[in-house]
Every structure is written in structure tokens, then in C-alpha cells.
């Protein structure tokens, strides 16, 4: 949610910094499926905040001239979701096709806002990495077509690594050693930063660390395991680096963070495939702009390579659509056809959409498989392809992403400032999310480990009763003070 | 049918005021499960009373209100008295300058201050200490930052109300005070302030309501800081409805907040009303038309 909001935010700033070495929008062809024909004359609406939607529609109409598409930009991320939830609830006004990020899909599916379009779009399944298809499906039904992805990678400054003799880390242990080495050599620099206000990135790191936060066990029932040992491993790793001072806890997309990035205070950062265009190049200056991409560090030295995802969106068909087949064909076409996927991979400054397409074959596009100016001339395609193919497939999102993200921001901020441990932060998020999901009417299994759930249950009882005690005390004080004032006034007037 | 003449008011009042309130009350009695509304009576209200996030948000705005309203109204009153005194030249210019912040939309002001608070950017902040600059966006200090923003924005506005009220005090009173040997300061304290007592009470009531409904500033700052979604009751209500999609619970929280606001305002009015209704009060009202003509959006 957040990541895309800022995609649009920074889009205006990146004009100059984002130019690929060679931009040939329609030259390359990549494999595409056979599309069914559609003969009816219909008009559908498409909510999207991506750039240049009309170019995409033009390419679509060359194959489907009968389907007239009206694009509407309702705002990016949460702005669109707020509006979408409202019009879905009110019963009219929803678009046929809506851009929705992966983490928000379960919310709109479980509120009954999206249609099963499997019969219209299943022919495109083999064009997407299986993890993206898992994320747009639920219980054998398909609700959206993947649009773009944000497979994670490590971005680092080549000049700093060279100056301090640091080798690019391939494991998180090496990452920690490098962090210590750099910060010891130059106390004014941090090896990296952890954006405690950016649950999207932190969830990507948890995902890469093998944590599964949610598992759907039925249409309305979920198993919640936010404080799993894997999650605790990841957060304690970052927590220890922050405590040592080798890595800084920050709020990203704030002026403070932008200044630090521009000054070159950070040597490396985990990021997504869209990070060079949207995180790094808008803020760096000449002298701090030599970043390269590398594989995301691994938790196990010799295990299978695993990656996580941070960001990316889908195109979903709402239940209010009167032409679900046309809408589904549009969603399928723009994310699999050679012409439109090319546009997706083309920078928006060159008339494209500036995305990293979810389509498997997008890596063949010359726009993506070439030296990138915002990566100091590096061709990152091998890194991105490897990452996209290695994203943990069984990770699921929940219908309460807004709530969980808010909880993460609050608790991780507490943990970073030392008010609680990172274990406690995850335990609190788990406890609160379980309680919240229950009040929302879901059947929830608290999947914390048996011992920790027992302790957290008693802890919860203790803390809530003490809070109730505080509130009762305050109410009593207010009543006593109020009563005393009333009596005093009566005596004064009489 | 003279009653028909009431229609323009009654219809608008019913459609845009009574109906939304009743609808919120109605919504708050249900729970929505998978698109179906189930009647649950007062269950949402029971939940509100057990919701520590809601009450800690409320305590936060009360703390904010006590500090911010006091500072803001004292600043406004002092500025108004200064402008009303003989000491100041160029009154029209100062009045305009003090009032200007109010002309900046609240959201824009919040964004602007958000940037000014960033320790790396603001020259004043970094003056305090080069090594550990005061960070008003940090978790413990952000309420102080919001207090500063609101005071900046609303002090001039309240000053204008006070100043208008001061100008309508009869000149004879000043002459009498001068004959009795009052200094300017004594006139201000013993004549001017008592004469605008009703105006001050009005601004306090409106400020109490404004504090309880604090939303813009923390909402904008949320993207720059780690402010939670339940930082103030109004933010919590908004996020519950539009982020979490739980309109029923949100309606219950709104109703509770409305009742608390109503009781708090009423209580303050009761505490500060004149001991016994007298002619003096009526005269005051007649002499200060601005008291009835103040627009709704006042802190």
C-alpha cells in the first residue's frame, strides 16, 4: 500500500534520473498466449494509478477494438482502496477493473468485492511465477491478474565498498560483519537502515526469512503466526544491528531519510526491483549515486536460494462489473501481451508504465535486460530474474493488512527505541491482530508456539486488566473533580 | 400556515444533521459479517468501553487540549490586548500578519511544519545542539510538535475574535478608569478582560470541541512519523471506517465521542456561567454581536 503511494509521489521527481540506456517501446517481442475473441461492444472502467494508461489501452484496442476502456486515476494505494471499499459497500460506482496490490487482495476478496475470473484468465497462468498466481487465488478461485512485482535484492554503493575493502555479503551473517566493519572504520556512516515505518519492506524481509504470517484454513478462518521463530530471528537480527549502531532505524520517505541518503550516510540497503528508480535515484546526488544490485543475502550459506517480495500490484475485476469477461480479458491482456508488457517495462518518461512486470518473459525485454543508468551502468537482470524465480511461494497475506501494518509501525518503533524487545514487539502484534481479527468476525487460530501463547495469554489478561484499572481510576477522578466543582459552584451561587 | 416558513431550515437540518446522527446510531447497533448486518444491540458500545486504544487516544487529546488551549488563548489574549493598547503602531498590519496562518489550510500547514521539524533540514532545530538536535517528529515529542502547529494556526484567529470584542467596549469605561488613575495594564486586567469574558468562554468551548476532534495535524504527520492509526479518537474513527472497513464500530466510537464532547462543553458552560442570570449578561450579549456570528470552524 505504502510503496505504491510513494511510487506516484516520486514519479514527478524522477524524470531526469530515470533514463534507460536504450528505450525501444514496441520493438521486442516476447511470448504471449492466444487470446479468445470478444465481439460485443462494451465500455469498461479501469482504476489505476500507473502512468500512461492510454498507451496501454491503445495497444489493447488493436486486438480488442470492441472493448472501450475508460481509465480513472483515483489516487495511489490507500486513497484508491478507501474509495473502492466505499463504493463497493454502497453498491454502485465501482470500476470494472481495479489496480490492487497483493497485500490488499484478501481484504477485498473476503468483503465480497471481487469476482472469480478463473474461467476467463486461467489460460495466462503459465506466464506468471507461481508465487504471484498463488497470491491472486483463494480456494481454487482466481480474483486478479498479476501486474508487477518487487522481488528483493541488495543494493550497495560500489565506491564505499571499495574504499573500506568490503565484499558484497551473500549471507546475513556477512551482512552483519560488513556492517560492523564499516561503522567501526567510519562512525559517521551506517551500513544500512531499517525503515520502521515501512511494514511493506519489513514484511518482505520476513518473507525472505521464511516467516509465514498468515495461513488461510477456510473461507472465513485463518491461522495467525506473526511471532513465529523465523520472524523473531529476522527482527532480532536487525534489532541487534540497530543496537550496536551499525544500522540505523529510520522512517523512510521523510526529509530526514532523504537527506541522509543524499549525503551518502548509507552504504547498502535491501530493496525491491523498483528501488533504483523510486528509492535511490530520486534522492542521491553526484558522488553518492553509484549503486549496484546484488542477490539478497541468505540466512543459510548453502541452502536453496530464497527471496521475498516488496510491492507490486494486480488488476482485479469487481463484483459490480456488468461485463466480467471483457474486464477479465483486459486484465489478462495488458499483463501478458508482448506489446503491453513492453509498455509496462518501459520508463514512464518514455511513454511506458515504469513497472517490473510480473510476466515471466519480461526479463527478455531489452528495456530491462540492459545496462541501467540508475544502477551506474550495471545490468541487474540476472539478479532480478533469480530473485523473481526464488520468491517463497507459500507466503499469504491477510484481510487485515492495514491493521497489521499499523501495529507493526507502532511496535517496531517501540522496539527500535528500546521500550520493548523485538520478541515482545512481535508478540504484541500477534496478540492484537488475533483480537482484532476476532472482532471483525473471523475464525482465528492463534498460531503462536504453545509455551509463548500461554505466557502471552496471561500477559494479555494482566495488561488489559491494568489498563481497565487505569481507565476506571481516571473516570472516578473525573467524576469526583466534576462533582466537587458542581458543589462548590452551588454554594457560591446560593 | 406559519409553520411552513420553518420548512427551509427544518428540512435542511433534518437531512444534513438529524439523519446522519440517527443513521450513525442505527449503524452502531449492528455487526457486519460477510456483507450481512447482524443486530447486536449495544455490543459495539461494550467494545468501545473496553478498547484501550480509544481511551488512550482520548486521554492524549485531553492532555493536548489542556496544554494547547491554555497556551493558544493566552497568546491570543495578550496579542489582542497589545493591539488594542496605545503602545502599538501599525495595528492593521500586525492584525493581518497574526491572522495569516489561519488562511493557510490545515493540511498544508501540517505538511509545511512536518518538513520544518525534520532535524536535518531545519536551521532552528539544529541550532539547539549540533550533535543531538531536538526531533519533534520522534515518538515522545510529536505531541509538542502538534501543539505548536495548532497554536501557530489558531492563535491569530482567536486574537481576531478577542480584538473585535475589545473594540466594542464603550469608550466611557476607559475614561472612567483613567480618571480613577488606572494604568494601561490595570485597565487591561480590570476592565477589558472582564468585559470580554463571554467571548473568552465561547472560544474556550469551541477550542475544547476542536481539541477533542483533533485530526488533520496527526493524520498528515502519520506519514512522516510512527504515529499510530488510533493516535486521536477521530483518527481512530476514520481508520476504522475507511482502512479497516468496520463502519459499525466506527459509528459506535463516533457516538461515544459526540456524547463526551457534548457533556464536556455543557459542563464547562455550566461552570463558567454567571452566578445568577442578570441584566448585565443580556446587555453584554446585545453589545457583542460577534458572539453570535462566529463561524463554526473555530478552535
CSV table of C-alpha atoms in Angstrom, one decimal, chain A residues 78 88 150 196 241 263 274 333 414 487:
chain,number,residue,atom,x,y,z
A,78,UNK,CA,-4.7,3.7,0.2
A,88,UNK,CA,-18.3,-1.5,-3.0
A,150,UNK,CA,9.1,-6.2,-6.3
A,196,UNK,CA,10.4,1.1,11.0
A,241,UNK,CA,22.5,-4.3,14.4
A,263,UNK,CA,24.7,12.8,1.9
A,274,UNK,CA,11.7,-0.8,-8.3
A,333,UNK,CA,-4.1,-8.9,-22.0
A,414,UNK,CA,8.9,0.9,20.4
A,487,UNK,CA,-21.0,21.6,44.8
